[in-house]
Short mmCIF file of C-alpha atoms and ligand atoms in Angstrom, two decimals:
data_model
loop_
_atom_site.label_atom_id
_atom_site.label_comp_id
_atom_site.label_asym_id
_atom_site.label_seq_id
_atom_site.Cartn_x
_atom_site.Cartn_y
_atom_site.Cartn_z
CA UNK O 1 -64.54 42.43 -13.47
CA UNK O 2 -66.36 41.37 -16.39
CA UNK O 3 -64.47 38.01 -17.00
CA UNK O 4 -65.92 37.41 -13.03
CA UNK O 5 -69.43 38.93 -14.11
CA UNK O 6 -68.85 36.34 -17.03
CA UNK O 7 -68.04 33.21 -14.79
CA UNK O 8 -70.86 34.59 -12.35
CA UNK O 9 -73.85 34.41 -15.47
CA UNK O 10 -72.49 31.02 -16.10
CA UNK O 11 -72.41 29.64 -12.62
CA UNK O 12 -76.34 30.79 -12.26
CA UNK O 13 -77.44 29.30 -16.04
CA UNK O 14 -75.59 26.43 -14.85
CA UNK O 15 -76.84 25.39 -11.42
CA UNK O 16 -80.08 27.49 -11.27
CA UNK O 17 -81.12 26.36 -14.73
CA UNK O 18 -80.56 23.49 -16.92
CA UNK O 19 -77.86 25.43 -19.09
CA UNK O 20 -74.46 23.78 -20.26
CA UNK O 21 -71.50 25.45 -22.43
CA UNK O 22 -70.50 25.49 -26.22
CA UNK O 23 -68.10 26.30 -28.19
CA UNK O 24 -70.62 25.81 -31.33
CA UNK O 25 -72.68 29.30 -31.66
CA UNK O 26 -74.31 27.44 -33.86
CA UNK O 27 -76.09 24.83 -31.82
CA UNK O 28 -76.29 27.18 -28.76
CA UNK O 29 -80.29 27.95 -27.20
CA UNK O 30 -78.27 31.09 -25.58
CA UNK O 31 -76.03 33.46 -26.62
CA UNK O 32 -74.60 36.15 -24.18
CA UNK O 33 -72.30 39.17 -24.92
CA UNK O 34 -70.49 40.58 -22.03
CA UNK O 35 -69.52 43.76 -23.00
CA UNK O 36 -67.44 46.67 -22.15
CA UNK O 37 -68.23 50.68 -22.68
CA UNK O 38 -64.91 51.78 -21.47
CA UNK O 39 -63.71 52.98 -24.81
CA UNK O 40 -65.74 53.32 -28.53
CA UNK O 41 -64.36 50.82 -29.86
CA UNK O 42 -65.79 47.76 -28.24
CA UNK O 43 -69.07 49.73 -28.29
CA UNK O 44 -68.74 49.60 -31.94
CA UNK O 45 -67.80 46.16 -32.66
CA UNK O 46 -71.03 45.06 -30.39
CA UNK O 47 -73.05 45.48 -33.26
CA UNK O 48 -71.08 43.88 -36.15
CA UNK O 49 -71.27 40.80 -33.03
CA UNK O 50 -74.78 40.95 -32.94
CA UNK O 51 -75.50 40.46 -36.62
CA UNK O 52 -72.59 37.89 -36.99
CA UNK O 53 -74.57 35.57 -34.33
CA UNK O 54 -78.10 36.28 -35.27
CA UNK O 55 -77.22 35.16 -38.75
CA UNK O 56 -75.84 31.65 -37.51
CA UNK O 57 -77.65 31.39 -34.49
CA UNK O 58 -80.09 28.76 -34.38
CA UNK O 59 -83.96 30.56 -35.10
CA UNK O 60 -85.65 29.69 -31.82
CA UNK O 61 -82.20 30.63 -30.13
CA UNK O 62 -82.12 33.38 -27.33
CA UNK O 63 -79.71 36.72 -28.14
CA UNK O 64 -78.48 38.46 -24.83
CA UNK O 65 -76.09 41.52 -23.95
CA UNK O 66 -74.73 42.01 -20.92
CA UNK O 67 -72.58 44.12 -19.01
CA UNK O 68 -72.00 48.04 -18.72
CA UNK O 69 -72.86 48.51 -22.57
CA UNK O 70 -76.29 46.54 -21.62
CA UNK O 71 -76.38 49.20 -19.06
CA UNK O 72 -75.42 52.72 -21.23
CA UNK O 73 -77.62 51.51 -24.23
CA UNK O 74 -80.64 49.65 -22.47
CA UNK O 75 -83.36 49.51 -24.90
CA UNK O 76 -82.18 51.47 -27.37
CA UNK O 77 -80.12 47.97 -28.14
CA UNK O 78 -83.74 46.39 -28.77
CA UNK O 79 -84.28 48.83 -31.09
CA UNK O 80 -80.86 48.83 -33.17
CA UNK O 81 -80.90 45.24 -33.54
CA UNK O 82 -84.82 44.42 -32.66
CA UNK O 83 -83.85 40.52 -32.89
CA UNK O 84 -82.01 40.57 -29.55
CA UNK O 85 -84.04 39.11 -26.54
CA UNK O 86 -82.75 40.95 -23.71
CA UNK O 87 -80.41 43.48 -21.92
CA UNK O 88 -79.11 42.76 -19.21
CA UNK O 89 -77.00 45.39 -17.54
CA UNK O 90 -74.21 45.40 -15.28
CA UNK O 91 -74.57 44.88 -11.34
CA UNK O 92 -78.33 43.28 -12.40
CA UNK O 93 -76.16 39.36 -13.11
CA UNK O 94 -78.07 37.77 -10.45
CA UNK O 95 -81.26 38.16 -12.85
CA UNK O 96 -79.64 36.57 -15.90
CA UNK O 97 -82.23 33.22 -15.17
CA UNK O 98 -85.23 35.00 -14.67
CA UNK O 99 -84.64 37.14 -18.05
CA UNK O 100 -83.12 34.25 -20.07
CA UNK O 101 -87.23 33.39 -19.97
CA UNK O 102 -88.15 36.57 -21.33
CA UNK O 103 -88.92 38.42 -24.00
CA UNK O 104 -88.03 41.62 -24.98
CA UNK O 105 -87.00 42.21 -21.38
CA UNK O 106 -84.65 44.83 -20.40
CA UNK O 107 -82.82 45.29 -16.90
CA UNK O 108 -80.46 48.20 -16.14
CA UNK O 109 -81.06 48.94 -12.42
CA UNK O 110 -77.93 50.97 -11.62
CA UNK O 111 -79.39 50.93 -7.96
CA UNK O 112 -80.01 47.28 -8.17
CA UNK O 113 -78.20 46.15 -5.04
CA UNK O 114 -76.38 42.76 -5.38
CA UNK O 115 -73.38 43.47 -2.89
CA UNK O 116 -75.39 40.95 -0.55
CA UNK O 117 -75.96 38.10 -3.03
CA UNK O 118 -75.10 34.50 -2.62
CA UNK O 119 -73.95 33.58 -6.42
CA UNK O 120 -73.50 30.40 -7.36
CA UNK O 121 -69.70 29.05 -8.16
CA UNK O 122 -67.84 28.62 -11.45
CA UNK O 123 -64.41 29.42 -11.92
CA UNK O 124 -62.39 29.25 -15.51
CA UNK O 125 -59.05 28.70 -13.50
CA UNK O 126 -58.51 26.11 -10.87
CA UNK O 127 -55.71 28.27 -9.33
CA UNK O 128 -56.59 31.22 -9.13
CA UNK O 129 -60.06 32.56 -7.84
CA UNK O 130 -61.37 35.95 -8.77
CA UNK O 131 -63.58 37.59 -6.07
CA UNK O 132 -65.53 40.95 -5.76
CA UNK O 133 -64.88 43.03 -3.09
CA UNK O 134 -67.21 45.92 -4.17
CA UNK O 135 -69.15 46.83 -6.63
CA UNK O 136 -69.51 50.36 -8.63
CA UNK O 137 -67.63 53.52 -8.06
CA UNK O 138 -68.21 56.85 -6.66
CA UNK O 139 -65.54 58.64 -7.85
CA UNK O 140 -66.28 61.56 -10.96
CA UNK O 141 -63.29 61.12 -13.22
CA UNK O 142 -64.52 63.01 -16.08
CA UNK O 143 -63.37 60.70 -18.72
CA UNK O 144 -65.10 57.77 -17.77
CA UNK O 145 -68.55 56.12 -17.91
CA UNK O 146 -68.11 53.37 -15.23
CA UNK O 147 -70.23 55.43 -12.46
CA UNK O 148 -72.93 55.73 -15.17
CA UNK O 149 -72.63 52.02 -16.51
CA UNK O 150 -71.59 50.06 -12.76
CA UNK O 151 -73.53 52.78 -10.47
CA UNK O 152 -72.44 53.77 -7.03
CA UNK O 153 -70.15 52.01 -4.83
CA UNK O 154 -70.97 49.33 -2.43
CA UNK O 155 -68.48 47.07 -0.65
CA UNK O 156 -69.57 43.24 -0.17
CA UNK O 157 -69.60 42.29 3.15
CA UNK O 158 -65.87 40.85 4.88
CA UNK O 159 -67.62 37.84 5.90
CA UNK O 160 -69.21 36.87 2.50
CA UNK O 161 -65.66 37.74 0.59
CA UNK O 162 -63.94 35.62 3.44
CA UNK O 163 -66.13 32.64 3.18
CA UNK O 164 -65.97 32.43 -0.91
CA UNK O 165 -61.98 32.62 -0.86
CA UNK O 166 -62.06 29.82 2.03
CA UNK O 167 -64.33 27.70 -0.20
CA UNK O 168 -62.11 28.33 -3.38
CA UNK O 169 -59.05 27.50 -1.63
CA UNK O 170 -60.63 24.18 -0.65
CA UNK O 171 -61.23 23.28 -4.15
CA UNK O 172 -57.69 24.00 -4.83
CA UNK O 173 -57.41 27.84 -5.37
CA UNK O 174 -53.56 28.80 -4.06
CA UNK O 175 -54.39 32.59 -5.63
CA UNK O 176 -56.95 35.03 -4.55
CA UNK O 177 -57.58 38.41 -7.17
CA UNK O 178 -59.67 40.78 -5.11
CA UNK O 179 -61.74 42.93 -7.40
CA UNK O 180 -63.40 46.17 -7.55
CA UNK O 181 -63.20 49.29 -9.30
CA UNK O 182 -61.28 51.13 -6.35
CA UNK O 183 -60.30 48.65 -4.06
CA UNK O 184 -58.51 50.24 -1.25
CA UNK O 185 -61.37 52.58 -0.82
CA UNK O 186 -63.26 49.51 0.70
CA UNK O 187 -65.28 49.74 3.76
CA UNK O 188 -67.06 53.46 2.86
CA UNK O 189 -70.28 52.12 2.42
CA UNK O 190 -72.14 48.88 2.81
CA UNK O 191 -75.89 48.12 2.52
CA UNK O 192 -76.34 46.23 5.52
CA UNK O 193 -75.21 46.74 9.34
CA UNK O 194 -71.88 44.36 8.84
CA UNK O 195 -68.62 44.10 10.77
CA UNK O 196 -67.26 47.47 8.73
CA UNK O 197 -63.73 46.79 8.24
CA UNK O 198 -61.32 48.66 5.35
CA UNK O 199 -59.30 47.35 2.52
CA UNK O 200 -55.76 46.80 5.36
CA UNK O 201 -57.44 44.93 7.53
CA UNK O 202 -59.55 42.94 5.07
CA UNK O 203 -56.07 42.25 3.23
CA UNK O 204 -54.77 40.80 6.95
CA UNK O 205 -57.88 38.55 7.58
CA UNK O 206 -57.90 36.71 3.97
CA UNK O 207 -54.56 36.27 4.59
CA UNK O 208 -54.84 34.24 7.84
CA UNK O 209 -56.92 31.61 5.76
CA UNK O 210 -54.93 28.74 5.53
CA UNK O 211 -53.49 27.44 2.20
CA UNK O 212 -54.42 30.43 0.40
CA UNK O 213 -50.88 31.24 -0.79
CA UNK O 214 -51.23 34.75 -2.33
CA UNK O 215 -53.02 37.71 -3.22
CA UNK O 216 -53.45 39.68 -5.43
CA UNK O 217 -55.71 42.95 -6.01
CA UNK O 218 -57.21 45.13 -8.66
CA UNK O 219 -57.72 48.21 -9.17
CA UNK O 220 -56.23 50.44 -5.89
CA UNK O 221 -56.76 54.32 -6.45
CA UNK O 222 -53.52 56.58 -6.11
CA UNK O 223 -55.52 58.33 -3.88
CA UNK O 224 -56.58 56.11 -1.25
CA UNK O 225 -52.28 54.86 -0.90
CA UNK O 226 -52.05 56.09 2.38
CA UNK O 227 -49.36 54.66 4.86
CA UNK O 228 -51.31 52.14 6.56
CA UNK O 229 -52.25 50.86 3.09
CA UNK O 230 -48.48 50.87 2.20
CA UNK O 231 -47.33 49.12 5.74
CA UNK O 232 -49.81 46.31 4.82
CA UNK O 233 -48.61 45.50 1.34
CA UNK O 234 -45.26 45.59 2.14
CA UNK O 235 -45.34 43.62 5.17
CA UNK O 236 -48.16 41.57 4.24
CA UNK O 237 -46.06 38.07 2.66
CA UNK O 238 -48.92 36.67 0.96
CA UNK O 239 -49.54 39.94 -1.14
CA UNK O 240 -47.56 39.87 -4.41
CA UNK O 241 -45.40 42.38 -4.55
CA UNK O 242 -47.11 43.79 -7.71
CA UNK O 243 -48.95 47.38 -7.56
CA UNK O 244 -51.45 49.01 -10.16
CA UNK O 245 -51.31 53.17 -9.76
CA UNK O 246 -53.54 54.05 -12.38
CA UNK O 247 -51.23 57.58 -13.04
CA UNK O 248 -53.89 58.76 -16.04
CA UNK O 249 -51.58 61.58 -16.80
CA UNK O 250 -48.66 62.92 -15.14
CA UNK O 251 -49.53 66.64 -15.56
CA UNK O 252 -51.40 68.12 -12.55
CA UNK O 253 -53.68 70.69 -14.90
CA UNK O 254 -55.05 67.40 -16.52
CA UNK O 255 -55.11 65.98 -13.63
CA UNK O 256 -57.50 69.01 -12.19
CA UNK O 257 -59.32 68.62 -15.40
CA UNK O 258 -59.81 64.50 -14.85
CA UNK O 259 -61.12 65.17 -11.09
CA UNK O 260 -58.44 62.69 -10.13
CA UNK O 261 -58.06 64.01 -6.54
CA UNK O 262 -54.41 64.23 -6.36
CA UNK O 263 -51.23 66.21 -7.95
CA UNK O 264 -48.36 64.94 -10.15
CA UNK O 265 -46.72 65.50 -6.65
CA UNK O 266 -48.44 62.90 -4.60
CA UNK O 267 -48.05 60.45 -7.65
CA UNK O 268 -43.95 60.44 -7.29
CA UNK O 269 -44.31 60.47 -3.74
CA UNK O 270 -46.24 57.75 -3.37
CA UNK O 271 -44.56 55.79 -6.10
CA UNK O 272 -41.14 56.73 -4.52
CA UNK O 273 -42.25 55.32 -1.03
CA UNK O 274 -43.56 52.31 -2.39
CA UNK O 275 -40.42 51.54 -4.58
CA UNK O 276 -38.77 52.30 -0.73
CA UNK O 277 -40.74 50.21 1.29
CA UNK O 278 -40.76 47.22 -0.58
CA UNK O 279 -37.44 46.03 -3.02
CA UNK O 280 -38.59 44.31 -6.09
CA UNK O 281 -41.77 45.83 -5.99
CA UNK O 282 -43.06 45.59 -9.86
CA UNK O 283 -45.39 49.18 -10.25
CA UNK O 284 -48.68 48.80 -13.34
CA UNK O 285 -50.39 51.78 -14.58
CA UNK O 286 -52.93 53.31 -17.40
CA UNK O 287 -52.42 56.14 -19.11
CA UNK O 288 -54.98 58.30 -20.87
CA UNK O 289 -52.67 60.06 -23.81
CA UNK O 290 -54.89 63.49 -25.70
CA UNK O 291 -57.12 64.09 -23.03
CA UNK O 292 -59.07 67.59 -23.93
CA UNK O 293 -56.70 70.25 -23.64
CA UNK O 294 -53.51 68.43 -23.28
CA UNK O 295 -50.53 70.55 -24.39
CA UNK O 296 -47.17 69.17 -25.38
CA UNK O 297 -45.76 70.25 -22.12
CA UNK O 298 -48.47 68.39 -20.18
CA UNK O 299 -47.81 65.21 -22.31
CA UNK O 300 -44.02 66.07 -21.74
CA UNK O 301 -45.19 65.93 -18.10
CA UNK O 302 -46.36 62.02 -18.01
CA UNK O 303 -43.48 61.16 -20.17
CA UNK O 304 -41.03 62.37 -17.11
CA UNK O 305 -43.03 60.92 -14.54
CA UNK O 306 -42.62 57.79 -16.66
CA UNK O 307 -38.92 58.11 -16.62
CA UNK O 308 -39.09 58.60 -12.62
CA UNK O 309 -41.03 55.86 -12.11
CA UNK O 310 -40.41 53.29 -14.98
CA UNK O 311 -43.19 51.31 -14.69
CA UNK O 312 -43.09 47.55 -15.40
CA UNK O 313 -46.14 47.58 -17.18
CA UNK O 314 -47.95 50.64 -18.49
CA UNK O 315 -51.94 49.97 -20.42
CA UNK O 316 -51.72 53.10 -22.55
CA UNK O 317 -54.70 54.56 -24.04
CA UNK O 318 -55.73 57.44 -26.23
CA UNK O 319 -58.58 59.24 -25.18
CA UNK O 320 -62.09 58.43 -26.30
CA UNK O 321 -65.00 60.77 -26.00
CA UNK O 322 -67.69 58.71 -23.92
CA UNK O 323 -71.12 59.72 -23.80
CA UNK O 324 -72.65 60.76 -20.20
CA UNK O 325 -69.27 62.20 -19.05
CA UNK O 326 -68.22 65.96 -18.49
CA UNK O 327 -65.01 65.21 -20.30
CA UNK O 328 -66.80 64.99 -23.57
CA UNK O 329 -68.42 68.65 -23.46
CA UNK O 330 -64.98 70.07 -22.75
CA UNK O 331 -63.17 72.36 -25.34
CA UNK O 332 -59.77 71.17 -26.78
CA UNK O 333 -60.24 68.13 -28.51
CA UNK O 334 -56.87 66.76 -29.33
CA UNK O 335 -56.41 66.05 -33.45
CA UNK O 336 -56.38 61.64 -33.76
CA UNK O 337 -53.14 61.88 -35.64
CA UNK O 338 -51.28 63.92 -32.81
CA UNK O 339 -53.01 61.64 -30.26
CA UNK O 340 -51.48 58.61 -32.38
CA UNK O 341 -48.11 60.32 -31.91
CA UNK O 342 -48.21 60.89 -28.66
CA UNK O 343 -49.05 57.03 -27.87
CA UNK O 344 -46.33 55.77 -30.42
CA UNK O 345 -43.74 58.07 -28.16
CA UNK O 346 -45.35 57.03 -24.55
CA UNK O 347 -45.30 53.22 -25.59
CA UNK O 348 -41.75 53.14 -27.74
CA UNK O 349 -40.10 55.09 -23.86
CA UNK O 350 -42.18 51.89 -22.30
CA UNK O 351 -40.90 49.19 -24.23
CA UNK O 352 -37.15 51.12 -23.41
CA UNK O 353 -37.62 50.90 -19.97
CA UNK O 354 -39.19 47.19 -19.45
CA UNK O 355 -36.52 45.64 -21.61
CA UNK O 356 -34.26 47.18 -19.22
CA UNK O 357 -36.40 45.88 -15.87
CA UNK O 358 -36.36 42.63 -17.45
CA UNK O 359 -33.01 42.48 -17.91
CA UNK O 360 -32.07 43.42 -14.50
CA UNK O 361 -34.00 39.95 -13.82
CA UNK O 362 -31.70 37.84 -14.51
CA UNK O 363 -29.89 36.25 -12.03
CA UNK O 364 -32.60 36.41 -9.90
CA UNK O 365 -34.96 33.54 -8.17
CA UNK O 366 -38.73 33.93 -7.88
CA UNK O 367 -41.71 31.85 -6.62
CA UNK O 368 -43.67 31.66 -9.68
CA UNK O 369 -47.26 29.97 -9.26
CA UNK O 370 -47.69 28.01 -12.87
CA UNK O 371 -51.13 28.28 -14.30
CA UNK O 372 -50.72 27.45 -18.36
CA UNK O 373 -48.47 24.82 -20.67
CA UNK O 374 -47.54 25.49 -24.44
CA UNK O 375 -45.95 23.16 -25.90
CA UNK O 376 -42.40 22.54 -23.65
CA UNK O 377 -43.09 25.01 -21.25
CA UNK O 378 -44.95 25.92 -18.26
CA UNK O 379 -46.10 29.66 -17.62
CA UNK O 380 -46.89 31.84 -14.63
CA UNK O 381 -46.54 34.49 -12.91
CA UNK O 382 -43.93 35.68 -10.27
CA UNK O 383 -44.11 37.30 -6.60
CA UNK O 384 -43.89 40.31 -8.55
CA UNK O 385 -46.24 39.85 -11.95
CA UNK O 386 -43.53 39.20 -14.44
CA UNK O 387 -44.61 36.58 -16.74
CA UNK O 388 -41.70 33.62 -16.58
CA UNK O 389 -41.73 30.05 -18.56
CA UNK O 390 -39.79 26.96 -17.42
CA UNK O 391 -39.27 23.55 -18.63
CA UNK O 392 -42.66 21.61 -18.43
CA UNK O 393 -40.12 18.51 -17.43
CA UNK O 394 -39.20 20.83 -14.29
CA UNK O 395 -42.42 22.34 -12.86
CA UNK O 396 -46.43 21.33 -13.84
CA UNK O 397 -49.24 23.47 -13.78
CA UNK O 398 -50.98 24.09 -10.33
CA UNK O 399 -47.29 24.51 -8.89
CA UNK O 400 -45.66 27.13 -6.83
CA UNK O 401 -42.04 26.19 -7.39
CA UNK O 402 -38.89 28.26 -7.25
CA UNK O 403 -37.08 29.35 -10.55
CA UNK O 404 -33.78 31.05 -11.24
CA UNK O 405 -34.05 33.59 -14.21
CA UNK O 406 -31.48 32.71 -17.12
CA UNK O 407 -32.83 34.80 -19.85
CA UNK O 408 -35.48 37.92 -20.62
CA UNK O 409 -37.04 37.00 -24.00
CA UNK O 410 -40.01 39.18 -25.51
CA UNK O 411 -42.60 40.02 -22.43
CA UNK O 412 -41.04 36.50 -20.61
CA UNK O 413 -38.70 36.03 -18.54
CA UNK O 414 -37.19 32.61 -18.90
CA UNK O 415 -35.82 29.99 -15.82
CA UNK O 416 -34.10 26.67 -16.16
CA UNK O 417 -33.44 25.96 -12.34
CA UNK O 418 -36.50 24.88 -10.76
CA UNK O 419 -36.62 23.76 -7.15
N1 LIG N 1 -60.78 57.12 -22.88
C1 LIG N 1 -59.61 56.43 -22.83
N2 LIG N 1 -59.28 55.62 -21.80
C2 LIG N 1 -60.17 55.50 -20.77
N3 LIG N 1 -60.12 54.80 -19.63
C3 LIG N 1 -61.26 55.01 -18.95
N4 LIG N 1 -62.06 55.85 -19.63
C4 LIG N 1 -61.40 56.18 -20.78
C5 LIG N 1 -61.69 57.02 -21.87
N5 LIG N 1 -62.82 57.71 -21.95
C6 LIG N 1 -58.95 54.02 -19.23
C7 LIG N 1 -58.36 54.54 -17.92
C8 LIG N 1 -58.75 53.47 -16.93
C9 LIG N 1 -58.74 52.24 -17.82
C10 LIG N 1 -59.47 51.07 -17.26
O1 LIG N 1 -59.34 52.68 -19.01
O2 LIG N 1 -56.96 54.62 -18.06
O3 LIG N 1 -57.85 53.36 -15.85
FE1 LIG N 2 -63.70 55.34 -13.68
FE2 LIG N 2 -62.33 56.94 -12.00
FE3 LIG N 2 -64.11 55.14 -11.03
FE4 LIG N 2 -61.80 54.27 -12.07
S1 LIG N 2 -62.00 55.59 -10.25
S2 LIG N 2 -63.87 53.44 -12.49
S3 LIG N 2 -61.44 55.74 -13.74
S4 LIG N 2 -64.57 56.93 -12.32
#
C-alpha cells in the first residue's frame, strides 16, 4: 500500500504541479519519505533519514514525511527535527500539492475521506497495476497500529476500481494487485450511495474486463474465507492461484489475546479446504513470534500448524511493542533473546519445507508473466507466486509465456522450455 501511496504522491506532483523525478537528493526542490510504523524499527531509522537528507539537501529545498509514521507522530516530527516542512499523513495523499506550498504544515486527518478521489496516474511497472480497493481497517488486533495510523475502513467504489484497471490494461497492464488492508471484507461500508457489491463479486466483474490477464490480491483476512469467497478463487481463472492467510500465531490463547476473531481450528480448516479446492494452490502468511504471554507450548502450537500447512512463503516477525495498541500494556513481555530463538526455529522449519515445495516443482509447466531481466535471464512470477527465471533468448519482459521447470535454485525456480 505504501509503494501505491508512493506512485499516487508522484502522479499528483507530477501532473497537478510542475514536479519531475531524481535520483540526485542533492539537486532535488522536494524530498518525500514514505514511511511505515508497522514495526520500531523503520520508526527509528526515520530519523537517522531525516538528518542524512537535510545535511545534503539543497538549503531552499522542501523536507516531507509521509505515510502512517506522518500520521502516529504528526507534529511532534516538526519538533524532533524542526527543519522538516511538512507531515503529511496517511489516507491525506490527495493533499501532497497543496502542502508541498507550505510551511510548517501538518495533515493527519484519520477521518479524511479519499475513498472517492480521482488520483492522477503513475505506475512504476508497465505490467502490473496496483489498485486500492479500500482504505483503513476496522479490525482491533491488539498488536498493531494500522487502525490508529490508516483510520477506519472505507471501500472505494466498484465503478471507480473498475474504470482504473480498464484504463491500466489499455496502457498495457496484463496484471491487476487489488489492495487493501482486509480485502475480502470489501463492500461493509462505503461513503457514498454506490452499487454495494462484496469482494466475490467485485473479483468476477474485473475479471470480465478484457485483456486483463490476472489478478492478484492483498491482504484477505482468515476470517472473512468463507465458501463463496473460496468458490470464487478457485473457479475464478484469472485469479492466481496464490493465497495470503495472515495465521499471526497458531495458538488459539494468543489468538484470543490478538482479537484475531477466529481459532487455531478455523485456520486448518480453512487452509485444508483451500489446499482441496484448488491443486497447486501456493498458501503466504505472517507470523508474529513472542507476542506477550506466549509460552513454549503456544509457540510449539504455530510451529505444528506450520507443519500442517507448509506454507510456501511465511513473513516472520518478532513482536514489537507499538505505541497506541492494547498489546503493549499487556503483562508477559517475552525476553529479545528467546524471541530471537524462537524466529531462528520458525524460519530454519520454513526454509525445510519450501526447499521441499520447490522441489516438487520440477517437472512442472507454468504461465509465468515476465516483469524484470538480469543479465541472461528473464524473471517473473507464476500462476501460483513462485519466482521462476528463463533464458532472456526464450521469453522478454512484458510476456506471459509458458515454461517447464528444470531446476529449484535458491528462492527461483528455473525453466529452459519456453513456449
Ligand atoms: N509486531 C510485529 N509484527 C507486526 N505486524 C503487525 N504489527 C506488528 C507488531 N506490533 C505484522 C503482522 C502483519 C504484518 C503486516 O506485520 O504479521 O500481518
Ligand atoms: Fe492490523 Fe489486524 Fe487491520 Fe491487519 S487486520 S491492518 S493486522 S488491525
Amino acid at each position: 500500500m505504501n509503494v501505491r501511496d508512493s506512485e499516487h504522491l508522484f502522479a499528483e506532483l507530477s501532473t497537478r504541479a510542475d514536479y519531475d523525478r531524481t535520483d540526485r537528493p542533492e539537486e532535488a526542490d522536494l524530498i518525500l519519505i514514505n514511511t511505515c510504523s508497522v514495526r520500531e524499527k523503520p520508526v527509528s531509522k526515520l530519523f537517522s533519514e531525516l538528518g542524512q537528507y537535510n545535511r545534503i539537501k539543497k538549503p531552499e529545498a522542501k523536507l516531507g514525511v509521509c505515510g502512517c509514521t506522518a500520521s502516529h507522530l504528526g507534529e511532534s516530527i516538526l519538533k524532533r527535527a524542526p527543519y522538516v516542512n511538512f507531515v503529511l499523513g496517511a489516507r491525506n495523499v490527495s493533499k501532497i500539492v497543496d502542502i508541498a506550498q507550505r510551511d510548517k504544515a501538518v495533515e493527519i486527518d484519520l477521518d479524511h475521506d479519499e475513498s472517492t478521489y480521482h488520483f492522477s496516474e503513475h505506475r512504476s511497472s508497465p505490467y502490473q497495476a496496483l489498485v486500492n480497493i479500500s482504505i483503513g481497517c476496522d479490525k482491533e488486533c491488539t498488536y498493531c497500529i494500522v487502525p490508529h495510523t490508516r483510520g477506519s475502513e472505507v471501500s472505494i467504489p466498484p465503478k471507480l476500481i473498475i474504470d482504473e484497471i480498464k484504463r491500466a490494461v489499455d496502457r498495457g497492464a496484463l496484471e491487476v494487485m487489488l489492495l487493501g488492508q482486509n480485502v475480502n471484507n470489501y463492500g461493509r461500508r462505503f461513503s457514498g450511495p454506490e452499487a454495494r457489491i462484496d469482494f466475490p463479486e467485485l473479483l468476477e466483474q474485473i475479471s470480465r474486463i478484457e485483456g486483463l490477464e490476472r489478478i492478484r490480491f492483498q491482504s484477505p483476512h482468515p476470517l472473512h474465507m468463507d465458501d463463496r469467497f473460496l468458490e470464487v478463487f478457485a473457479h475464478n481463472e484469472k485469479i492466481v492461484k496464490h493465497m495470503h492467510m495472515p495465521l499471526q500465531s497458531g495458538s488459539t490463547a494468543i489468538l484470543r489475546a490478538m482479537k484475531r476473531g477466529y481459532s487455531r481450528e478455523w485456520f486448518l480448516e480453512r487452509a485444508a479446504r483451500l489446499r482441496q479446492m484448488v491443486p497447486g494452490v501456493t498458501i503466504g502468511t505472517d507470523i508474529i513470534v513472542a507476542f506477550p504471554g506466549e509460552s513454549d507450548r503456544d509457540f510449539e502450537q504455530t510451529l505444528d500448524v506450520m507443519r500442517q500447512v507448509a506454507f510456501e512463503q511465511v513473513f516472520s516477525f518478532k513482536y514489537s511493542p507499538r505505541p497506541l495498541t492494547k498489546a503493549a500494556q499487556m503483562p508477559g513481555a517475552i525476553d529479545n533473546q528467546e524471541a530471537s530463538a524462537r524466529l531462528a526455529i520458525l524460519q530454519a522449519l520454513h526454509r525445510e519445507q519450501l526447499s521441499m515445495a520447490m522441489a516438487a516443482q520440477v517437472g512442472t509447466t507454468q504461465r509465468v508473466l515476465f516483469e524484470s531481466q538480469e543479465g541472461e535471464w528473464v524473471l517473473g512470477r507464476g500462476d501460483n507466486f513462485y519466482l521462476i527465471k528463463a533464458p532472456a533468448d526464450k521469453a522478454a519482459k512484458g510476456e506471459i509465456r509458458s515454461v517447464q521447470i528444470v531446476m529449484a535454485d535458491r528462492g527461483a525456480l528455473i525453466g529452459t522450455q519456453v513456449a
